Backbone as CSV, one residue per row, in Angstrom:
resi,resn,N_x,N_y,N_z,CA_x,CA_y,CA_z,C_x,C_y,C_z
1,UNK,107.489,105.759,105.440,107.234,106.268,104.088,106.438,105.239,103.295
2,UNK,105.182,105.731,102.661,104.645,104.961,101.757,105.486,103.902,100.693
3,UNK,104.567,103.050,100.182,105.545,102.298,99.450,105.043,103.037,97.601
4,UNK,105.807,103.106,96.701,105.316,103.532,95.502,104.150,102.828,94.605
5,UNK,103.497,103.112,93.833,103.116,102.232,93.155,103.034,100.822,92.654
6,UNK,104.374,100.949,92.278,104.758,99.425,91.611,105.118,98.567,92.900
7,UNK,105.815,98.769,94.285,106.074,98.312,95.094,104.831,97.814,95.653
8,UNK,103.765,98.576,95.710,102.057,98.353,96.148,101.589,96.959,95.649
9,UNK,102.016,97.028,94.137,100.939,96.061,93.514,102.086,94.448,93.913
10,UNK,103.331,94.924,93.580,103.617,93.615,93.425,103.575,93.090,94.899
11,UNK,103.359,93.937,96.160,103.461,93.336,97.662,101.629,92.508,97.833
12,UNK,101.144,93.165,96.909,99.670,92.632,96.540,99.780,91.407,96.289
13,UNK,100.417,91.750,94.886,100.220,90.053,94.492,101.192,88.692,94.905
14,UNK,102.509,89.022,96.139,102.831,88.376,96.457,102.193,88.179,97.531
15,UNK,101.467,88.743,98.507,100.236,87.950,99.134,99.180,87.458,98.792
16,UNK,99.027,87.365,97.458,98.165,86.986,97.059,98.245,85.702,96.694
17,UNK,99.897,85.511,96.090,100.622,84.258,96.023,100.898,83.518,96.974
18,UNK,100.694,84.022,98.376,100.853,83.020,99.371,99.776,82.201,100.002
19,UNK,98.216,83.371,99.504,97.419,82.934,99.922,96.884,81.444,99.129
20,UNK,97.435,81.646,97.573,97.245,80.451,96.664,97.855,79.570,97.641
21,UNK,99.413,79.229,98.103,99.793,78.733,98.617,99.191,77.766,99.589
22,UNK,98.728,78.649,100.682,97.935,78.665,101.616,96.740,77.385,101.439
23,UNK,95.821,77.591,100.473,94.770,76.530,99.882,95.436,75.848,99.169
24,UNK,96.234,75.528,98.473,96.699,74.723,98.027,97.435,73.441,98.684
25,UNK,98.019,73.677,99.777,98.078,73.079,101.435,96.740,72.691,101.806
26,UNK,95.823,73.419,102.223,94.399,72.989,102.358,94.280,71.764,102.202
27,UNK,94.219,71.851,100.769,93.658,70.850,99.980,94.636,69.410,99.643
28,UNK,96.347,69.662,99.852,96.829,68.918,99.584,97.130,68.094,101.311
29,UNK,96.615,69.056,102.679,96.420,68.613,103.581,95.365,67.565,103.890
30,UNK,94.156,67.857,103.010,93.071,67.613,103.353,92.530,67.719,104.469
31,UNK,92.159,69.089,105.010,91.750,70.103,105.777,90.398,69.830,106.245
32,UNK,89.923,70.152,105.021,88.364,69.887,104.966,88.079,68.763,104.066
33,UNK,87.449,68.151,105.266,87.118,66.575,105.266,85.657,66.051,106.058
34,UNK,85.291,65.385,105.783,83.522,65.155,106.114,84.003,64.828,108.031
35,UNK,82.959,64.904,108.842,83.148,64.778,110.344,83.597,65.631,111.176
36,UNK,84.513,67.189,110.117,85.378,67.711,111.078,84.127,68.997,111.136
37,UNK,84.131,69.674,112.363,83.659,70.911,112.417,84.264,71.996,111.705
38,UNK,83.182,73.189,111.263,83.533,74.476,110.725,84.625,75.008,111.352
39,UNK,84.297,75.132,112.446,85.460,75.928,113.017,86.811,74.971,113.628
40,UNK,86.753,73.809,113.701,87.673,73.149,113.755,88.961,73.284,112.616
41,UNK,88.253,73.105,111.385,88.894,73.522,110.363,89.417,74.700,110.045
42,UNK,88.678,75.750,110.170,89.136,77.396,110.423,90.510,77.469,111.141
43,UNK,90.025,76.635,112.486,91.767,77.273,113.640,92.476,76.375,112.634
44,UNK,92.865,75.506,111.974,93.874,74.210,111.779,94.367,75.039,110.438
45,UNK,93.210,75.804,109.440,93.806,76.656,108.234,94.788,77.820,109.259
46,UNK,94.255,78.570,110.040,94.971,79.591,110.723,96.689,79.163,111.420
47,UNK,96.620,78.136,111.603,97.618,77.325,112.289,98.555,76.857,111.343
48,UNK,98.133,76.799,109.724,98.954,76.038,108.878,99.628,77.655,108.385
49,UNK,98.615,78.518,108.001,99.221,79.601,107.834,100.466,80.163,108.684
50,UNK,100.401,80.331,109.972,101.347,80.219,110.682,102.667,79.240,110.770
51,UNK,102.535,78.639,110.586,103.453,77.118,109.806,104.244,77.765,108.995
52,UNK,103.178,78.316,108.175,104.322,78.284,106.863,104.438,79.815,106.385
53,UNK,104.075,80.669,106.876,104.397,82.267,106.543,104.687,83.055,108.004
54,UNK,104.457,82.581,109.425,104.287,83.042,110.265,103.125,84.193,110.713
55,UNK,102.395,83.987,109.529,101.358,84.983,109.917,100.126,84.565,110.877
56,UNK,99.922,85.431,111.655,99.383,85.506,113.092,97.868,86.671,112.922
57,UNK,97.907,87.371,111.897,96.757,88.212,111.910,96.044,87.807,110.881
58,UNK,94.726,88.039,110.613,93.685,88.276,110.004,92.992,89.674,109.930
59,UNK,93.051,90.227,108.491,92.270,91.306,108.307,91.038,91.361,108.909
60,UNK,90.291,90.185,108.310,88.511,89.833,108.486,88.748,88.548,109.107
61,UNK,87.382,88.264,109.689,87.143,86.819,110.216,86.713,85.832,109.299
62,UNK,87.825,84.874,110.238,88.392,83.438,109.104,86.351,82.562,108.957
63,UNK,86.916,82.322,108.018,85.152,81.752,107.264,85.244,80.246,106.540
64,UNK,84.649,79.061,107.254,84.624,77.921,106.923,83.419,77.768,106.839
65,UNK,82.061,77.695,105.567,81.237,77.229,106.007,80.822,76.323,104.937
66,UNK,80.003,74.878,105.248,79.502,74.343,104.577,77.733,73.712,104.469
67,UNK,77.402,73.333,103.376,76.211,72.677,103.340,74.991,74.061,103.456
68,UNK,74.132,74.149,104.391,73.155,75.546,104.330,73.844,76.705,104.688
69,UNK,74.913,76.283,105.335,75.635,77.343,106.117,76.468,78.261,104.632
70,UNK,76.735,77.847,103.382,77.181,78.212,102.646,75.963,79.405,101.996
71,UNK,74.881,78.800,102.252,74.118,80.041,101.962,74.485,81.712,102.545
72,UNK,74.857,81.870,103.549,75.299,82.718,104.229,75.874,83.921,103.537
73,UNK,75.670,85.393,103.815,76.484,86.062,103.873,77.578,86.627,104.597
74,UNK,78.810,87.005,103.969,80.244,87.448,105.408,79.444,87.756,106.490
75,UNK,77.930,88.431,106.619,77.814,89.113,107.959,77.436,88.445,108.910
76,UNK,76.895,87.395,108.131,76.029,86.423,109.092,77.099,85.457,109.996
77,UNK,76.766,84.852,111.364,77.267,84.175,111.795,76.929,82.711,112.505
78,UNK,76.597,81.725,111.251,76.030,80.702,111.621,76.525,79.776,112.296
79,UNK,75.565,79.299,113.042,76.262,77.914,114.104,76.979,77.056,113.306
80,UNK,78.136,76.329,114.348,79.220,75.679,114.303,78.194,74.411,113.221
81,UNK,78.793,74.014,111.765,78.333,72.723,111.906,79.535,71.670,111.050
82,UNK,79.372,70.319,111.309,79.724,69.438,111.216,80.028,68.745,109.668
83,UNK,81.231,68.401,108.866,80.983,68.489,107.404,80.737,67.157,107.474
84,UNK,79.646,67.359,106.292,79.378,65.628,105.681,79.973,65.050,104.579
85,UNK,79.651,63.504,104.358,80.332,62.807,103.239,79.828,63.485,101.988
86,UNK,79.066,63.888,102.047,78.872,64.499,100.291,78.919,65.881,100.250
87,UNK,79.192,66.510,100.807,79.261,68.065,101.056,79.710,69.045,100.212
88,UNK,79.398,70.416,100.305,80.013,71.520,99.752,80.301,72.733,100.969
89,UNK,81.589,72.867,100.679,82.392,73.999,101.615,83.048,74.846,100.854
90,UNK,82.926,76.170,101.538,83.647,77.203,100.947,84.919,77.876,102.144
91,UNK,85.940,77.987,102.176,86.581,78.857,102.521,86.553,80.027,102.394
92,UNK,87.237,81.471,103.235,87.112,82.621,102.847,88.305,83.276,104.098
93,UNK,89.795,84.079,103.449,90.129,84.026,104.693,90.958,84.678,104.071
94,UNK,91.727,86.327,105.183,92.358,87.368,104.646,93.641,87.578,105.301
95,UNK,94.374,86.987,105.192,95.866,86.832,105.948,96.253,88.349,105.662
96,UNK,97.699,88.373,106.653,98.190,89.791,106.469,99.841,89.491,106.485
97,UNK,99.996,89.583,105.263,101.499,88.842,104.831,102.381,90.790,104.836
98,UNK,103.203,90.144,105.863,104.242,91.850,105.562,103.253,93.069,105.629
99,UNK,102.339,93.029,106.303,101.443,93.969,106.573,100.448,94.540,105.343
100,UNK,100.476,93.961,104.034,99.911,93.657,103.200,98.643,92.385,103.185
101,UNK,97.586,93.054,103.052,96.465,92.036,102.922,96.144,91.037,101.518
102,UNK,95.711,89.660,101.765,95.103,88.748,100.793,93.866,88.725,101.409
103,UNK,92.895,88.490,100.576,91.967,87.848,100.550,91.460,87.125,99.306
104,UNK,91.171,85.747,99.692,91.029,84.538,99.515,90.413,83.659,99.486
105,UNK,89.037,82.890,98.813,88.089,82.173,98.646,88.508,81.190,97.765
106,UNK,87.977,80.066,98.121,87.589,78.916,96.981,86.888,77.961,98.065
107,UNK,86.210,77.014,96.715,84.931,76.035,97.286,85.320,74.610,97.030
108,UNK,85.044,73.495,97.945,85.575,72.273,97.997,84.677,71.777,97.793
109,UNK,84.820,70.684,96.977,83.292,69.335,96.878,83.702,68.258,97.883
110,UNK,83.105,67.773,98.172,83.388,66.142,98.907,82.178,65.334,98.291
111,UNK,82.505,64.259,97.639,81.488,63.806,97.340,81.608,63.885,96.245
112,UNK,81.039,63.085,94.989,80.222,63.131,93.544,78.867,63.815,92.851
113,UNK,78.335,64.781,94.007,77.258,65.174,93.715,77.144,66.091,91.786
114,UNK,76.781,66.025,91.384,76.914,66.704,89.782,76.997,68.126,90.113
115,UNK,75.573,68.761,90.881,75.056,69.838,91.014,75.999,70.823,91.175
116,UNK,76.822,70.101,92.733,77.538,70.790,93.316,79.014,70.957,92.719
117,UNK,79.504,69.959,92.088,80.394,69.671,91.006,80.309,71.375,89.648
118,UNK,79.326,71.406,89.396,79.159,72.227,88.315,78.997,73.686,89.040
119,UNK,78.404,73.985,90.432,78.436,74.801,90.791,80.079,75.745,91.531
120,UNK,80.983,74.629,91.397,82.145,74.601,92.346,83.036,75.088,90.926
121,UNK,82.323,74.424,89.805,83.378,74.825,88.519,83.001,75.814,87.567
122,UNK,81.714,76.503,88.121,81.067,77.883,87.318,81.803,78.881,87.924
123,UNK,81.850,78.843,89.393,82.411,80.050,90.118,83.961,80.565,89.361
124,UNK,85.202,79.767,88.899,85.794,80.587,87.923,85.263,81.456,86.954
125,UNK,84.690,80.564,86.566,84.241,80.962,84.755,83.535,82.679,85.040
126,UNK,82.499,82.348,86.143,81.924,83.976,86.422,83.351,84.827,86.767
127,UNK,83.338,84.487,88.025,84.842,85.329,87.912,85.632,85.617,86.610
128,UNK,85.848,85.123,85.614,86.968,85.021,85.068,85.855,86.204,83.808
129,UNK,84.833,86.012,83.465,83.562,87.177,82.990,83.536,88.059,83.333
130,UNK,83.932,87.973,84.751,83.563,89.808,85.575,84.466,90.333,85.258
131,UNK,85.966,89.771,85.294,86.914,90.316,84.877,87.187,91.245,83.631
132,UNK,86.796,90.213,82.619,86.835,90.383,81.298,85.791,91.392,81.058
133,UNK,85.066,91.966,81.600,84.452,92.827,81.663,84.882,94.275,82.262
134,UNK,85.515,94.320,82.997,85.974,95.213,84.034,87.156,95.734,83.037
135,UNK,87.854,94.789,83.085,89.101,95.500,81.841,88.793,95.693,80.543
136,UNK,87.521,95.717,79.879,86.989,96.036,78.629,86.489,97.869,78.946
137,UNK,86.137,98.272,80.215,85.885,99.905,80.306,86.484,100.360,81.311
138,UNK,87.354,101.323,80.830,88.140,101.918,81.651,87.273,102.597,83.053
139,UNK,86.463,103.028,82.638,85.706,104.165,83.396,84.331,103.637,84.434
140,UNK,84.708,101.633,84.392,83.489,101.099,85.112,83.464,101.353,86.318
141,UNK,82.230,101.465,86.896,81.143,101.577,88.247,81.262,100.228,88.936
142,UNK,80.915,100.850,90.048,80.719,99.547,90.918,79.230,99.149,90.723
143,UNK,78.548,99.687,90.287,77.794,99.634,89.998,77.080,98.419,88.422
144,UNK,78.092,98.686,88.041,77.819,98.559,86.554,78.544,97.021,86.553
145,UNK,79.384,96.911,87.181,80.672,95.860,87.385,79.067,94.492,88.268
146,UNK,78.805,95.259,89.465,78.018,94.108,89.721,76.785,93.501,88.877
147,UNK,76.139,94.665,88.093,75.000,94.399,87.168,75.361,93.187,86.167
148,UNK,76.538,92.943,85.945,77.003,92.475,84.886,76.705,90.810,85.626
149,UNK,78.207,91.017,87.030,78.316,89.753,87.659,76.937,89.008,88.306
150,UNK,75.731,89.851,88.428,74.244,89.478,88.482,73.982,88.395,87.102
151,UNK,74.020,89.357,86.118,73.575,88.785,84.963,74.450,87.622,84.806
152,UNK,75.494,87.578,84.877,76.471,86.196,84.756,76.351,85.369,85.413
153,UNK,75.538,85.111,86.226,75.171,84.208,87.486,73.945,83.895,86.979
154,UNK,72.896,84.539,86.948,71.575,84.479,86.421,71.564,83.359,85.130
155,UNK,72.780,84.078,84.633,73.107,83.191,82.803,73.096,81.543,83.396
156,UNK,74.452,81.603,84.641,74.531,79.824,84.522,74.194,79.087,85.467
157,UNK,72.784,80.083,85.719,71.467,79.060,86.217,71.312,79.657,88.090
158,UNK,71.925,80.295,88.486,72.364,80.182,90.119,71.791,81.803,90.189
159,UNK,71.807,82.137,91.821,71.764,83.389,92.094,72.939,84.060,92.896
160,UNK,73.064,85.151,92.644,74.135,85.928,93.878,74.027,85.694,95.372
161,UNK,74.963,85.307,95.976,74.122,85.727,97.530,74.152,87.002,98.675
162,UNK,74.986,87.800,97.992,75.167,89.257,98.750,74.678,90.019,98.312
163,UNK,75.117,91.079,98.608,74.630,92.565,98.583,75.743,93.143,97.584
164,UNK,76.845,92.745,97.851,78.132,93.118,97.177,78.700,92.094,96.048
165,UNK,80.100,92.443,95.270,80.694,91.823,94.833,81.819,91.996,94.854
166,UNK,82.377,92.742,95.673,83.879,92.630,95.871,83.788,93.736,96.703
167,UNK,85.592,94.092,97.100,85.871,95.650,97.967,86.843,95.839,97.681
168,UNK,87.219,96.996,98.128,88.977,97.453,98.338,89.624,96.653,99.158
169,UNK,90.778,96.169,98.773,91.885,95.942,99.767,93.538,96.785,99.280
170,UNK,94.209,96.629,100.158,95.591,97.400,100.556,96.592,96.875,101.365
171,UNK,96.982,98.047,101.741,98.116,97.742,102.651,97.141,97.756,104.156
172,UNK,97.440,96.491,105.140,96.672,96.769,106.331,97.035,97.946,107.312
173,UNK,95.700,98.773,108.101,94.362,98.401,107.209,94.060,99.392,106.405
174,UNK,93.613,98.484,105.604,93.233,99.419,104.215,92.355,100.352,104.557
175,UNK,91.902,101.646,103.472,91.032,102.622,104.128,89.255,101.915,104.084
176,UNK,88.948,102.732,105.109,87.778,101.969,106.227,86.829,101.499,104.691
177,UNK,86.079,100.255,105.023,85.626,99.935,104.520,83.975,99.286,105.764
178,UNK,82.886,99.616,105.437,81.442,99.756,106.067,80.428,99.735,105.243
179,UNK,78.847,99.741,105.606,78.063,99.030,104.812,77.706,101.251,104.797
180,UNK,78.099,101.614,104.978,77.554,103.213,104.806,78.493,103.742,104.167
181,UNK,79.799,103.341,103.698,80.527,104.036,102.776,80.509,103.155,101.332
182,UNK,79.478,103.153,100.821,79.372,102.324,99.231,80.254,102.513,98.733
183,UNK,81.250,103.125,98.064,82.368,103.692,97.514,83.272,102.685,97.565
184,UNK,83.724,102.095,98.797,84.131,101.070,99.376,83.968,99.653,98.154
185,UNK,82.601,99.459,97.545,82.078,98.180,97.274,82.324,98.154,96.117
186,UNK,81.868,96.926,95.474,81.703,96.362,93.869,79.819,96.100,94.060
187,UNK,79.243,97.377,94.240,77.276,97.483,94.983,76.615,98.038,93.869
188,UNK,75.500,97.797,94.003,74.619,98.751,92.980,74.345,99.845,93.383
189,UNK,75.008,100.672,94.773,74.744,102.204,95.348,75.837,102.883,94.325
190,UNK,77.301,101.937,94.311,78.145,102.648,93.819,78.553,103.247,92.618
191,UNK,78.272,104.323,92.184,78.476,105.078,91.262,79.643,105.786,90.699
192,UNK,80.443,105.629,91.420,82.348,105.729,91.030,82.838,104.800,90.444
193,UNK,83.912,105.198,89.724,84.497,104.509,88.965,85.589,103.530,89.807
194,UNK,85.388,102.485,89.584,86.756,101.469,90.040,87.851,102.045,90.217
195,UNK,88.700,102.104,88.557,89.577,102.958,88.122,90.037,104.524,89.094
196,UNK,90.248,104.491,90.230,90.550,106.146,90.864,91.365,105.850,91.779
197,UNK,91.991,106.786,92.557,92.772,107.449,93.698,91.906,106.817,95.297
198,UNK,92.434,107.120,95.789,92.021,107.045,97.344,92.234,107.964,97.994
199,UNK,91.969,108.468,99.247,92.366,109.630,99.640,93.632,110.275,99.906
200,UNK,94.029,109.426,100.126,95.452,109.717,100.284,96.702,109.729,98.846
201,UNK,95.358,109.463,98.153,95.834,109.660,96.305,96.682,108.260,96.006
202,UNK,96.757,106.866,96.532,97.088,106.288,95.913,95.823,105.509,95.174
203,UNK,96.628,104.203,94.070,95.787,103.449,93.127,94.498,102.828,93.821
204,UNK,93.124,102.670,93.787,92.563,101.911,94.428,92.946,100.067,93.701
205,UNK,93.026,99.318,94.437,92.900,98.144,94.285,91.196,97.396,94.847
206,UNK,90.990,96.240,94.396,89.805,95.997,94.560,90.128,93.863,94.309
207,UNK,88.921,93.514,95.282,89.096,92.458,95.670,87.547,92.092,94.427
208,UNK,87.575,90.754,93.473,86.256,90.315,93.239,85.742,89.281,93.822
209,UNK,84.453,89.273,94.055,84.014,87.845,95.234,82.674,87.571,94.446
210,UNK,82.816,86.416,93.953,81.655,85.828,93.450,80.925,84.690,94.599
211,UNK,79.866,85.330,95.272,79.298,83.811,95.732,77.819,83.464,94.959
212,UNK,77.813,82.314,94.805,76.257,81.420,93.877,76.179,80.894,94.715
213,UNK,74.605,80.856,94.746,73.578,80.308,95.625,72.541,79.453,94.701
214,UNK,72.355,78.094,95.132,70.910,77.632,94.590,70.140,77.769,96.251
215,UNK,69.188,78.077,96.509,68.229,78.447,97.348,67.185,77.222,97.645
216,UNK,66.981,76.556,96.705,66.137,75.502,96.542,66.541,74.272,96.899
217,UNK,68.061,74.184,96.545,68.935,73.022,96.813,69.862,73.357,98.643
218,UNK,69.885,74.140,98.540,70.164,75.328,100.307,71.501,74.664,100.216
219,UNK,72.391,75.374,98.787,73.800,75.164,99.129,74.530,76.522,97.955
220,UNK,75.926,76.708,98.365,75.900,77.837,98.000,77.606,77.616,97.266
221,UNK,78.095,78.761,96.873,79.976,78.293,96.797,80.631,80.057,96.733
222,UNK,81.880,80.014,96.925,82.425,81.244,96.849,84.061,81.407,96.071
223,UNK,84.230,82.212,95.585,85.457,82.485,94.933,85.553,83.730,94.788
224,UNK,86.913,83.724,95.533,87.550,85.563,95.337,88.914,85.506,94.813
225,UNK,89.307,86.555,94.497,90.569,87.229,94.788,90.762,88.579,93.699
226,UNK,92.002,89.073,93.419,92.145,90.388,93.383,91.848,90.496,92.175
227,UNK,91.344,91.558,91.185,90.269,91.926,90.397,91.551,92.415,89.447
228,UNK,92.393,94.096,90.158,93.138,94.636,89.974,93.782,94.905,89.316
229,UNK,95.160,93.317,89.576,96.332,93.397,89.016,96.216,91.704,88.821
């Protein structure tokens, strides 16, 4: 039997709370550290998760990338590389706590660089805009939602690096999500309202993912999580 409403959101946001968890270990592990490989770091986050929630699945594939490799979009799959002493890395990684999905971004500095410093501490602030936007109209588009998070990026100096800005997530797995069902996205195809049902008539929930790119500087940063609730 389905779970109700209120049971939905709060199984949401207690994976969502674990995933804080989760990086917060990261970082108090010091995970990502200059010398270690991308994917070295990836299995050792997957392994800590397991540690400490027992979780063993991943919605999506686990995402460590740093330096050009941060340029990247989710689809792309760039070679293994090596972090340096002054670096910028982003995490990105969707555990499945109680059969309930997180997904989960944030960006690490190593190093004193300014650039990357300011780029690592804009990615709230946009996020925290898109938001404040999203809950100002009941009746917003995915459409309309990304136009905004464009312009808010544009504002503090950087560019987007996807196609998207967020998706649905749920209970795993959530309903199908593909680059041919826009409906799915936070896109400029999408013309539905955030705010609706799913097919099966429950609440949609929705994930926001801000990634900035400087192109010129060939480094990038990412920050997600749930839009929603």
């Amino acid at each position: 039997m389905a779970d109700d409403e209120s049971t939905r959101a709060a199984r949401l946001l207690e994976a969502q709370a674990k995933a804080e968890r989760l990086f917060a270990e990261i970082e108090r592990r010091r995970l990502v550290a200059p010398g270690e490989g991308e994917r070295a770091v990836s299995d050792r986050v997957r392994d800590l998760a397991n540690e400490l929630f027992g979780t063993t699945r991943h919605w999506h594939k686990r995402i460590v990338r740093s330096g050009p490799n941060t340029l990247k979009p989710y689809r792309e799959n760039p070679p293994d590389r090596v972090i340096g002493t002054d670096d910028i890395v982003f995490a990105d990684f969707g555990p499945i706590f109680e059969e309930y999905e997180a997904d989960f971004g944030r960006t690490f500095v190593l190093g004193d660089d300014p650039v990357k410093r300011r780029l690592r501490d804009d990615l709230p602030e946009v996020f925290a805009a898109g938001r404040r936007f999203f809950e100002a109209d009941p009746r917003i588009t995915g459409k309309q939602l990304y136009a905004e998070v464009e312009r808010l990026a544009t504002e503090a100096g950087w560019e987007l690096g996807g196609w998207h800005a967020g998706h649905l997530v749920g209970e795993f797995p959530h309903e199908k999500i593909d680059g041919a069902d826009t409906e799915s996205y936070i896109a400029p195809a999408n013309d539905t309202p955030l705010r609706r049902t799913d097919k099966a008539g429950r609440a949609c929930h929705w994930i926001l993912e801000i990634h900035l790119v400087d192109r010129g500087r060939e480094f990038g940063g990412f920050y997600e999580e749930l839009l929603t609730l």
